[in-house]
CSV table of C-alpha atoms in Angstrom, one decimal:
chain,number,residue,atom,x,y,z
A,1,MET,CA,-78.1,233.1,176.9
A,2,SER,CA,-77.5,231.2,173.6
A,3,GLN,CA,-76.8,232.8,170.3
A,4,LYS,CA,-77.3,231.7,166.7
A,5,ILE,CA,-75.9,233.6,163.7
A,6,LEU,CA,-78.7,234.4,161.3
A,7,LEU,CA,-76.8,236.6,158.9
A,8,THR,CA,-73.1,237.2,158.4
A,9,ALA,CA,-71.6,240.4,157.1
A,10,LYS,CA,-71.4,238.9,153.6
A,11,GLU,CA,-75.1,237.8,153.7
A,12,VAL,CA,-76.1,241.3,155.0
A,13,ASN,CA,-74.3,242.8,152.0
A,14,ILE,CA,-76.0,240.5,149.5
A,15,ILE,CA,-79.4,241.3,151.0
A,16,LEU,CA,-78.7,245.0,150.8
A,17,HIS,CA,-78.0,244.7,147.1
A,18,ARG,CA,-81.2,242.6,146.6
A,19,LEU,CA,-83.3,245.1,148.4
A,20,ALA,CA,-81.8,248.0,146.5
A,21,CYS,CA,-82.6,246.2,143.2
A,22,GLN,CA,-86.2,245.6,144.3
A,23,LEU,CA,-86.5,249.3,145.2
A,24,ILE,CA,-85.1,250.3,141.7
A,25,GLU,CA,-87.6,248.0,140.0
A,26,ASN,CA,-90.5,249.8,141.8
A,27,HIS,CA,-89.2,253.4,141.9
A,28,LEU,CA,-86.9,253.7,138.9
A,29,ASP,CA,-85.2,257.1,139.2
A,30,PHE,CA,-86.4,257.9,142.8
A,31,SER,CA,-87.5,261.4,141.7
A,32,ASN,CA,-90.8,261.0,143.6
A,33,THR,CA,-89.6,258.6,146.3
A,34,ILE,CA,-88.3,259.3,149.8
A,35,LEU,CA,-86.4,256.9,152.0
A,36,ILE,CA,-87.2,257.3,155.7
A,37,GLY,CA,-85.1,255.4,158.3
A,38,ILE,CA,-87.0,254.8,161.5
A,39,GLN,CA,-84.9,255.9,164.5
A,40,PRO,CA,-82.8,254.6,166.1
A,41,ARG,CA,-81.9,251.3,164.3
A,42,GLY,CA,-83.5,251.8,160.9
A,43,LYS,CA,-81.2,254.7,160.3
A,44,TYR,CA,-78.2,252.4,159.7
A,45,LEU,CA,-80.1,250.3,157.2
A,46,ALA,CA,-81.5,253.4,155.4
A,47,GLU,CA,-78.0,255.0,155.1
A,48,ARG,CA,-76.5,251.8,153.8
A,49,LEU,CA,-79.3,251.3,151.2
A,50,ALA,CA,-79.0,254.9,150.1
A,51,ALA,CA,-75.2,254.5,149.6
A,52,VAL,CA,-75.7,251.3,147.6
A,53,LEU,CA,-78.3,253.0,145.4
A,54,LYS,CA,-76.0,256.0,144.7
A,55,GLU,CA,-72.6,254.3,144.5
A,56,ASP,CA,-73.4,250.8,143.0
A,57,TYR,CA,-76.5,251.6,140.9
A,58,LYS,CA,-75.8,255.3,140.1
A,59,ILE,CA,-79.1,256.6,141.3
A,60,LYS,CA,-78.4,260.4,141.3
A,61,GLU,CA,-81.0,261.8,143.7
A,62,VAL,CA,-81.9,259.7,146.7
A,63,GLN,CA,-83.8,261.7,149.3
A,64,LEU,CA,-83.1,260.2,152.8
A,65,GLY,CA,-84.6,261.2,156.1
A,66,PHE,CA,-84.8,259.9,159.6
A,67,LEU,CA,-88.0,259.8,161.7
A,68,ASP,CA,-88.1,259.6,165.5
A,69,ILE,CA,-91.3,257.9,166.7
A,70,THR,CA,-90.7,258.0,170.5
A,71,PHE,CA,-93.6,260.3,171.4
A,72,PHE,CA,-96.0,258.6,168.9
A,73,ARG,CA,-95.5,255.1,170.5
A,74,ASP,CA,-98.5,253.5,172.3
A,75,ASP,CA,-96.1,252.4,175.1
A,76,PHE,CA,-94.8,255.9,175.7
A,77,ARG,CA,-94.7,256.5,179.5
A,78,ARG,CA,-95.6,252.9,180.3
A,79,GLY,CA,-92.1,251.6,181.1
A,80,GLU,CA,-90.0,251.8,184.2
A,81,LYS,CA,-87.4,254.1,182.6
A,82,PRO,CA,-88.2,257.2,180.5
A,83,LEU,CA,-87.7,256.8,176.7
A,84,GLU,CA,-85.0,258.8,175.1
A,85,ALA,CA,-85.9,260.6,171.9
A,86,ASN,CA,-83.8,260.5,168.8
A,87,LYS,CA,-83.5,263.2,166.1
A,88,THR,CA,-85.9,263.6,163.3
A,89,GLU,CA,-84.2,264.8,160.1
A,90,ILE,CA,-86.7,265.3,157.3
A,91,ASN,CA,-85.5,268.3,155.2
A,92,PHE,CA,-87.9,267.9,152.2
A,93,ILE,CA,-91.6,267.9,151.4
A,94,VAL,CA,-93.4,264.6,152.0
A,95,GLU,CA,-96.7,265.8,150.5
A,96,ASP,CA,-97.7,263.5,147.5
A,97,LYS,CA,-94.4,261.6,147.6
A,98,LYS,CA,-93.9,257.9,147.8
A,99,VAL,CA,-92.4,257.1,151.2
A,100,VAL,CA,-90.4,254.0,152.0
A,101,PHE,CA,-90.2,253.4,155.7
A,102,ILE,CA,-87.0,251.5,156.6
A,103,ASP,CA,-86.4,249.6,159.8
A,104,ASP,CA,-84.1,246.8,160.9
A,105,VAL,CA,-86.6,244.4,162.5
A,106,LEU,CA,-90.4,244.2,162.0
A,107,TYR,CA,-91.7,242.6,165.2
A,108,THR,CA,-95.1,243.5,166.6
A,109,GLY,CA,-95.8,246.3,164.1
A,110,ARG,CA,-96.3,249.0,166.8
A,111,SER,CA,-93.2,251.0,165.7
A,112,ILE,CA,-94.6,251.1,162.1
A,113,ARG,CA,-98.0,252.2,163.4
A,114,ALA,CA,-96.3,255.0,165.3
A,115,ALA,CA,-94.3,256.0,162.2
A,116,LEU,CA,-97.5,256.2,160.2
A,117,THR,CA,-98.9,258.7,162.7
A,118,ALA,CA,-95.6,260.6,163.0
A,119,ILE,CA,-95.1,261.1,159.2
A,120,GLN,CA,-98.4,262.9,159.0
A,121,SER,CA,-96.8,265.9,160.7
A,122,PHE,CA,-94.7,266.4,157.5
A,123,GLY,CA,-97.5,266.1,155.0
A,124,ARG,CA,-99.6,263.4,153.3
A,125,PRO,CA,-97.6,260.9,151.3
A,126,SER,CA,-99.2,259.5,148.1
A,127,GLU,CA,-98.1,256.0,149.1
A,128,ILE,CA,-96.2,254.4,152.0
A,129,GLU,CA,-94.2,251.1,151.7
A,130,LEU,CA,-92.2,249.2,154.3
A,131,LEU,CA,-88.7,247.8,153.9
A,132,THR,CA,-87.2,245.7,156.7
A,133,LEU,CA,-84.1,243.6,157.1
A,134,ILE,CA,-85.7,241.0,159.4
A,135,ASP,CA,-89.4,240.1,159.4
A,136,ARG,CA,-90.4,238.2,162.6
A,137,ARG,CA,-93.7,237.0,161.0
A,138,PHE,CA,-95.2,235.2,164.0
A,139,SER,CA,-95.1,238.1,166.4
A,140,ARG,CA,-97.4,240.7,164.9
A,141,HIS,CA,-99.9,242.6,167.1
A,142,LEU,CA,-101.1,244.7,164.2
A,143,PRO,CA,-101.9,243.8,160.6
A,144,ILE,CA,-98.7,245.2,159.2
A,145,GLN,CA,-96.5,243.4,156.6
A,146,PRO,CA,-93.4,244.5,154.8
A,147,ASP,CA,-93.3,245.3,151.1
A,148,TYR,CA,-89.6,244.4,151.0
A,149,ARG,CA,-87.9,242.0,153.4
A,150,GLY,CA,-84.4,240.8,153.7
A,151,ARG,CA,-85.0,237.6,155.7
A,152,GLN,CA,-88.0,236.1,157.3
A,153,VAL,CA,-87.4,234.7,160.8
A,154,ASP,CA,-89.6,232.4,162.8
A,155,ALA,CA,-88.6,233.5,166.3
A,156,ILE,CA,-90.7,232.6,169.3
A,157,ASN,CA,-91.4,234.9,172.2
A,158,ASN,CA,-88.4,234.2,174.4
A,159,GLU,CA,-86.1,234.7,171.4
A,160,LYS,CA,-84.7,238.1,170.4
A,161,VAL,CA,-83.3,239.2,167.0
A,162,VAL,CA,-80.2,241.4,167.4
A,163,VAL,CA,-79.0,243.4,164.4
A,164,LYS,CA,-75.5,244.7,164.6
A,165,TRP,CA,-74.2,247.4,162.2
A,166,LYS,CA,-70.5,248.2,161.7
A,167,GLU,CA,-71.2,251.9,162.0
A,168,ASN,CA,-72.6,251.4,165.6
A,169,ASP,CA,-71.5,248.0,166.8
A,170,GLY,CA,-68.2,247.4,164.9
A,171,GLU,CA,-69.5,244.6,162.7
A,172,ASP,CA,-72.4,243.6,160.5
A,173,LEU,CA,-74.1,240.6,162.0
A,174,VAL,CA,-77.7,239.4,162.8
A,175,LEU,CA,-78.1,237.1,165.8
A,176,LEU,CA,-81.0,235.2,167.3
A,177,GLU,CA,-80.6,235.2,171.1
A,178,GLN,CA,-82.5,232.8,173.3
A,179,LYS,CA,-83.1,233.9,176.9
A,180,LYS,CA,-82.7,231.0,179.4
């Protein structure tokens, strides 16, 4: 298996700040905005963005939640091994709020479709946007596009984008792996 580095830790940090600035441009004080990390891997990006907004850009109130989509996926119970659920942590009202879904990689769009269904259990948002670190633009199965993207990657089917977060994997790094 060959690997190519797409983003180093420094580049990930630069992209996090750019994405935070784009969010500030569109949401100003975040009084009516909720950030929702899609479990499991979107959680790290969402936490990191919330920290940048609070610490570096002095946004006082950033509401952050995490959404598990396991039982809303269209491939639930289709695989060989059972899927393991993650924890949903949404401790606020979603009704009439602007929701920003956050995930590390946008691939087929199926996870986002599941998230759109799952969030309805918590109310009806006034608007939903999508922020993703990596957009694999040629792999979509559904007509879903990000509103905010860190990097666009043209990966073909036998290539996999791997995002590593220092909180989980010991380092910040984005790789393109090619299966042989």
